[in-house]
PDB file of C-alpha atoms in Angstrom:
ATOM      1  CA  MET D1199     -36.373   9.331  22.708  1.00  0.00           C
ATOM      2  CA  CYS D1200     -35.045   8.307  19.223  1.00  0.00           C
ATOM      3  CA  SER D1201     -35.730  10.667  16.435  1.00  0.00           C
ATOM      4  CA  VAL D1202     -35.789   7.807  13.799  1.00  0.00           C
ATOM      5  CA  PRO D1203     -39.262   6.465  13.093  1.00  0.00           C
ATOM      6  CA  PHE D1204     -39.628   2.877  14.428  1.00  0.00           C
ATOM      7  CA  GLY D1205     -40.611   1.592  11.032  1.00  0.00           C
ATOM      8  CA  ARG D1206     -37.491   2.855   9.456  1.00  0.00           C
ATOM      9  CA  LEU D1207     -35.267   1.506  12.250  1.00  0.00           C
ATOM     10  CA  VAL D1208     -36.784  -2.021  11.864  1.00  0.00           C
ATOM     11  CA  LEU D1209     -36.289  -1.822   8.109  1.00  0.00           C
ATOM     12  CA  VAL D1210     -32.558  -0.976   8.689  1.00  0.00           C
ATOM     13  CA  ILE D1211     -32.086  -3.777  11.159  1.00  0.00           C
ATOM     14  CA  PHE D1212     -33.866  -6.143   8.672  1.00  0.00           C
ATOM     15  CA  LEU D1213     -31.509  -5.141   5.869  1.00  0.00           C
ATOM     16  CA  LEU D1214     -28.494  -5.544   7.928  1.00  0.00           C
ATOM     17  CA  ILE D1215     -29.417  -8.967   9.090  1.00  0.00           C
ATOM     18  CA  SER D1216     -30.705 -10.145   5.638  1.00  0.00           C
ATOM     19  CA  THR D1217     -27.485  -8.937   3.847  1.00  0.00           C
ATOM     20  CA  GLY D1218     -25.425 -11.329   5.839  1.00  0.00           C
ATOM     21  CA  PHE D1219     -22.991 -10.155   8.456  1.00  0.00           C
ATOM     22  CA  SER D1220     -21.396 -13.545   8.080  1.00  0.00           C
ATOM     23  CA  ASN D1221     -20.057 -12.426   4.643  1.00  0.00           C
ATOM     24  CA  LEU D1222     -18.068  -9.697   6.106  1.00  0.00           C
ATOM     25  CA  TYR D1223     -14.602 -10.303   7.385  1.00  0.00           C
ATOM     26  CA  ALA D1224     -11.315  -8.268   8.118  1.00  0.00           C
ATOM     27  CA  GLN D1225      -8.378  -8.935   5.947  1.00  0.00           C
ATOM     28  CA  SER D1226      -4.596  -8.809   6.475  1.00  0.00           C
ATOM     29  CA  ILE D1227      -2.465  -7.849   3.541  1.00  0.00           C
ATOM     30  CA  THR D1228       1.250  -8.385   3.539  1.00  0.00           C
ATOM     31  CA  PRO D1229       3.215  -6.530   5.088  1.00  0.00           C
ATOM     32  CA  ASN D1230       0.864  -6.257   8.164  1.00  0.00           C
ATOM     33  CA  THR D1231      -1.568  -3.696   6.746  1.00  0.00           C
ATOM     34  CA  LEU D1232      -4.974  -4.346   8.519  1.00  0.00           C
ATOM     35  CA  ASN D1233      -8.222  -3.107   7.071  1.00  0.00           C
ATOM     36  CA  ASN D1234     -11.636  -2.849   8.958  1.00  0.00           C
ATOM     37  CA  GLY D1235     -13.309  -5.087   6.376  1.00  0.00           C
ATOM     38  CA  GLY D1236     -13.457  -6.134   2.906  1.00  0.00           C
ATOM     39  CA  GLY D1237     -12.656  -8.942   0.540  1.00  0.00           C
ATOM     40  CA  THR D1238     -12.126 -10.193  -3.004  1.00  0.00           C
ATOM     41  CA  VAL D1239     -14.925 -11.286  -5.432  1.00  0.00           C
ATOM     42  CA  ALA D1240     -14.539 -12.216  -9.020  1.00  0.00           C
ATOM     43  CA  ASN D1241     -11.611  -9.850  -9.961  1.00  0.00           C
ATOM     44  CA  MET D1242     -12.697  -7.091  -7.550  1.00  0.00           C
ATOM     45  CA  ASP D1243     -11.055  -6.047  -4.411  1.00  0.00           C
ATOM     46  CA  TRP D1244     -13.237  -4.023  -2.061  1.00  0.00           C
ATOM     47  CA  ASN D1245     -12.714  -2.563   1.385  1.00  0.00           C
ATOM     48  CA  MET D1246     -14.423  -0.386   3.913  1.00  0.00           C
ATOM     49  CA  GLY D1247     -13.025   1.720   6.551  1.00  0.00           C
ATOM     50  CA  GLU D1248      -9.389   2.482   5.407  1.00  0.00           C
ATOM     51  CA  SER D1249      -8.044   4.878   7.782  1.00  0.00           C
ATOM     52  CA  ILE D1250      -6.822   8.383   6.757  1.00  0.00           C
ATOM     53  CA  SER D1251      -4.381   8.396   9.646  1.00  0.00           C
ATOM     54  CA  ILE D1252      -0.766   9.228   9.061  1.00  0.00           C
ATOM     55  CA  ALA D1253       1.349   7.279  11.464  1.00  0.00           C
ATOM     56  CA  ASN D1254       3.944   4.612  11.619  1.00  0.00           C
ATOM     57  CA  PHE D1255       5.454   2.568  14.415  1.00  0.00           C
ATOM     58  CA  SER D1256       8.639   0.618  14.324  1.00  0.00           C
ATOM     59  CA  THR D1257      10.396  -1.892  16.641  1.00  0.00           C
ATOM     60  CA  ALA D1258      13.299  -4.227  15.954  1.00  0.00           C
ATOM     61  CA  ASN D1259      11.055  -6.838  14.278  1.00  0.00           C
ATOM     62  CA  TYR D1260       7.916  -4.903  13.080  1.00  0.00           C
ATOM     63  CA  PHE D1261       6.971  -1.918  11.049  1.00  0.00           C
ATOM     64  CA  LEU D1262       3.409  -0.922  11.496  1.00  0.00           C
ATOM     65  CA  ASN D1263       1.606   1.648   9.297  1.00  0.00           C
ATOM     66  CA  THR D1264      -1.925   2.885   9.631  1.00  0.00           C
ATOM     67  CA  GLY D1265      -2.240   3.710   6.032  1.00  0.00           C
ATOM     68  CA  VAL D1266      -3.372   2.417   2.655  1.00  0.00           C
ATOM     69  CA  LEU D1267      -4.000  -1.075   1.260  1.00  0.00           C
ATOM     70  CA  GLN D1268      -1.912  -2.143  -1.612  1.00  0.00           C
ATOM     71  CA  PRO D1269      -4.209  -3.437  -4.342  1.00  0.00           C
ATOM     72  CA  LEU D1270      -4.070  -7.200  -5.211  1.00  0.00           C
ATOM     73  CA  THR D1271      -5.700  -7.148  -8.606  1.00  0.00           C
ATOM     74  CA  THR D1272      -5.174  -5.583 -11.900  1.00  0.00           C
ATOM     75  CA  VAL D1273      -8.880  -4.412 -12.392  1.00  0.00           C
ATOM     76  CA  VAL D1274      -8.369  -0.733 -11.511  1.00  0.00           C
ATOM     77  CA  THR D1275      -4.774   0.038 -12.536  1.00  0.00           C
ATOM     78  CA  ALA D1276      -3.772  -2.760 -14.885  1.00  0.00           C
ATOM     79  CA  ILE D1277      -0.565  -3.130 -12.932  1.00  0.00           C
ATOM     80  CA  ASN D1278       0.689  -6.642 -12.694  1.00  0.00           C
ATOM     81  CA  GLU D1279       3.862  -6.192 -10.483  1.00  0.00           C
ATOM     82  CA  TYR D1280       2.356  -5.309  -7.080  1.00  0.00           C
ATOM     83  CA  GLY D1281       5.166  -4.767  -4.703  1.00  0.00           C
ATOM     84  CA  PRO D1282       3.912  -7.051  -1.775  1.00  0.00           C
ATOM     85  CA  ALA D1283       3.466  -9.822  -4.172  1.00  0.00           C
ATOM     86  CA  VAL D1284       6.928  -9.478  -5.671  1.00  0.00           C
ATOM     87  CA  TYR D1285       9.023  -8.597  -2.659  1.00  0.00           C
ATOM     88  CA  GLY D1286       6.964  -9.863   0.248  1.00  0.00           C
ATOM     89  CA  ASN D1287       8.274  -8.442   3.605  1.00  0.00           C
ATOM     90  CA  GLN D1288      11.688  -7.331   2.033  1.00  0.00           C
ATOM     91  CA  ILE D1289      10.358  -3.880   1.318  1.00  0.00           C
ATOM     92  CA  THR D1290       8.431  -1.404   3.635  1.00  0.00           C
ATOM     93  CA  ILE D1291       7.263   1.993   2.444  1.00  0.00           C
ATOM     94  CA  GLY D1292       5.390   4.617   4.697  1.00  0.00           C
ATOM     95  CA  PRO D1293       3.741   6.445   5.990  1.00  0.00           C
ATOM     96  CA  ASN D1294       1.028   6.029   3.524  1.00  0.00           C
ATOM     97  CA  PRO D1295      -0.903   8.357   3.134  1.00  0.00           C
ATOM     98  CA  THR D1296       1.812  10.942   3.515  1.00  0.00           C
ATOM     99  CA  THR D1297       2.016  14.723   3.460  1.00  0.00           C
ATOM    100  CA  ASN D1298       5.626  15.212   2.495  1.00  0.00           C
ATOM    101  CA  LEU D1299       7.932  12.245   3.099  1.00  0.00           C
ATOM    102  CA  VAL D1300       7.954   8.591   2.358  1.00  0.00           C
ATOM    103  CA  HIS D1301      10.521   6.296   3.934  1.00  0.00           C
ATOM    104  CA  PHE D1302      11.812   3.418   1.876  1.00  0.00           C
ATOM    105  CA  LYS D1303      13.394   0.422   3.580  1.00  0.00           C
ATOM    106  CA  GLY D1304      14.591  -2.617   1.676  1.00  0.00           C
ATOM    107  CA  ASN D1305      16.165  -5.755   3.258  1.00  0.00           C
ATOM    108  CA  PHE D1306      17.443  -8.208   0.590  1.00  0.00           C
ATOM    109  CA  THR D1307      18.885 -11.715   1.020  1.00  0.00           C
ATOM    110  CA  GLN D1308      21.773 -11.003  -1.287  1.00  0.00           C
ATOM    111  CA  SER D1309      23.703  -8.084  -3.020  1.00  0.00           C
ATOM    112  CA  GLY D1310      22.447  -6.391  -6.125  1.00  0.00           C
ATOM    113  CA  LYS D1311      21.706  -3.188  -7.912  1.00  0.00           C
ATOM    114  CA  LEU D1312      18.665  -1.247  -6.723  1.00  0.00           C
ATOM    115  CA  SER D1313      16.780   1.645  -8.617  1.00  0.00           C
ATOM    116  CA  ILE D1314      13.709   3.370  -7.369  1.00  0.00           C
ATOM    117  CA  GLN D1315      11.315   5.553  -9.505  1.00  0.00           C
ATOM    118  CA  VAL D1316       8.363   7.801  -8.433  1.00  0.00           C
ATOM    119  CA  ILE D1317       5.599   7.856 -11.100  1.00  0.00           C
ATOM    120  CA  ASP D1318       2.579  10.073 -11.097  1.00  0.00           C
ATOM    121  CA  SER D1319      -1.027   9.178 -11.973  1.00  0.00           C
ATOM    122  CA  LYS D1320      -0.404  10.081 -15.599  1.00  0.00           C
ATOM    123  CA  SER D1321       2.384   7.452 -15.753  1.00  0.00           C
ATOM    124  CA  SER D1322       5.156  10.180 -15.898  1.00  0.00           C
ATOM    125  CA  VAL D1323       8.324   9.278 -14.101  1.00  0.00           C
ATOM    126  CA  ILE D1324       8.881  12.334 -11.768  1.00  0.00           C
ATOM    127  CA  LEU D1325      11.830  10.974  -9.850  1.00  0.00           C
ATOM    128  CA  THR D1326      14.494   8.363 -10.580  1.00  0.00           C
ATOM    129  CA  HIS D1327      17.072   7.283  -7.735  1.00  0.00           C
ATOM    130  CA  ASP D1328      19.823   4.812  -8.617  1.00  0.00           C
ATOM    131  CA  ALA D1329      21.154   3.301  -5.254  1.00  0.00           C
ATOM    132  CA  GLY D1330      23.820   1.385  -6.943  1.00  0.00           C
ATOM    133  CA  THR D1331      24.938  -1.927  -5.644  1.00  0.00           C
ATOM    134  CA  ILE D1332      23.700  -2.764  -2.192  1.00  0.00           C
ATOM    135  CA  ILE D1333      24.923  -5.499   0.131  1.00  0.00           C
ATOM    136  CA  SER D1334      21.793  -6.326   2.020  1.00  0.00           C
ATOM    137  CA  SER D1335      19.756  -3.414   3.327  1.00  0.00           C
ATOM    138  CA  TYR D1336      19.034   0.092   2.156  1.00  0.00           C
ATOM    139  CA  GLU D1337      16.990   3.002   3.311  1.00  0.00           C
ATOM    140  CA  LYS D1338      16.000   6.336   1.483  1.00  0.00           C
ATOM    141  CA  ASP D1339      13.720   9.293   2.363  1.00  0.00           C
ATOM    142  CA  ILE D1340      11.697  10.326  -0.626  1.00  0.00           C
ATOM    143  CA  PHE D1341      10.498  13.997  -0.210  1.00  0.00           C
ATOM    144  CA  MET D1342       7.099  14.434  -1.705  1.00  0.00           C
ATOM    145  CA  ASP D1343       6.417  18.077  -0.678  1.00  0.00           C
ATOM    146  CA  SER D1344       6.893  19.505  -4.022  1.00  0.00           C
ATOM    147  CA  TYR D1345       4.259  17.345  -5.532  1.00  0.00           C
ATOM    148  CA  PRO D1346       0.593  18.143  -5.758  1.00  0.00           C
ATOM    149  CA  SER D1347      -1.811  15.941  -3.693  1.00  0.00           C
ATOM    150  CA  GLY D1348      -2.864  12.712  -5.453  1.00  0.00           C
ATOM    151  CA  ILE D1349      -1.853   9.131  -6.182  1.00  0.00           C
ATOM    152  CA  PHE D1350       1.661   8.327  -6.999  1.00  0.00           C
ATOM    153  CA  TYR D1351       3.398   4.995  -7.451  1.00  0.00           C
ATOM    154  CA  ILE D1352       6.841   3.865  -6.332  1.00  0.00           C
ATOM    155  CA  LYS D1353       8.517   1.320  -8.670  1.00  0.00           C
ATOM    156  CA  VAL D1354      11.382  -0.649  -7.268  1.00  0.00           C
ATOM    157  CA  PHE D1355      13.821  -2.465  -9.463  1.00  0.00           C
ATOM    158  CA  PHE D1356      16.234  -5.007  -7.953  1.00  0.00           C
ATOM    159  CA  LYS D1357      18.720  -7.004  -9.885  1.00  0.00           C
ATOM    160  CA  PRO D1358      20.488  -9.562  -7.666  1.00  0.00           C
ATOM    161  CA  ALA D1359      24.096 -10.390  -8.346  1.00  0.00           C
ATOM    162  CA  ASN D1360      22.982 -14.009  -9.041  1.00  0.00           C
ATOM    163  CA  GLY D1361      19.492 -14.325 -10.265  1.00  0.00           C
ATOM    164  CA  LEU D1362      16.713 -12.687 -12.202  1.00  0.00           C
ATOM    165  CA  ALA D1363      15.608  -8.965 -12.015  1.00  0.00           C
ATOM    166  CA  LYS D1364      12.537  -8.118 -10.138  1.00  0.00           C
ATOM    167  CA  SER D1365      10.327  -4.961 -10.181  1.00  0.00           C
ATOM    168  CA  GLY D1366       7.421  -4.110  -7.812  1.00  0.00           C
ATOM    169  CA  ILE D1367       5.049  -1.210  -7.753  1.00  0.00           C
ATOM    170  CA  TYR D1368       3.586   0.453  -4.562  1.00  0.00           C
ATOM    171  CA  LYS D1369       0.730   2.842  -4.502  1.00  0.00           C
ATOM    172  CA  ILE D1370       1.284   6.013  -2.421  1.00  0.00           C
ATOM    173  CA  ILE D1371      -1.314   8.540  -1.581  1.00  0.00           C
ATOM    174  CA  LYS D1372      -0.123  12.235  -0.989  1.00  0.00           C
ATOM    175  CA  LEU D1373      -2.522  14.437   0.986  1.00  0.00           C
TER     176      LEU D1373
END
């Protein structure tokens, strides 16, 4: 027998139906981060059900991460250079969230100079890594175990040999 009064159960069902299940949908954000549900409405990104799991899986063609959505608007952080919007599938960073290690992998279509910064939530640069000139791909492990739990940002600078410099920012959560 159900311990919830019948009237309350009917009210909950009514509210669920009247709020419109049809307005909920799952979203896919590049590179292949899946969220249980969410959307974007008038300068606001919202989501429900982000996983706190720390796992990643890779094959020859895919890198799957069970972690955090990268924001697509500037409402919360005022950051205009979101990494996935700037670099697309050229850069993967994970696992996210992490406890001590973030793996950076970049695949670029041309050679250029690469630099990586780790920035804390107070906008202080806590780590700078100059990778120098790279030919096409680059991998780096960033150790986070000496930093406290919280939100960090990884800023990636890439200046191709022929073309304009780009920078992109990725949100990282350290547990």
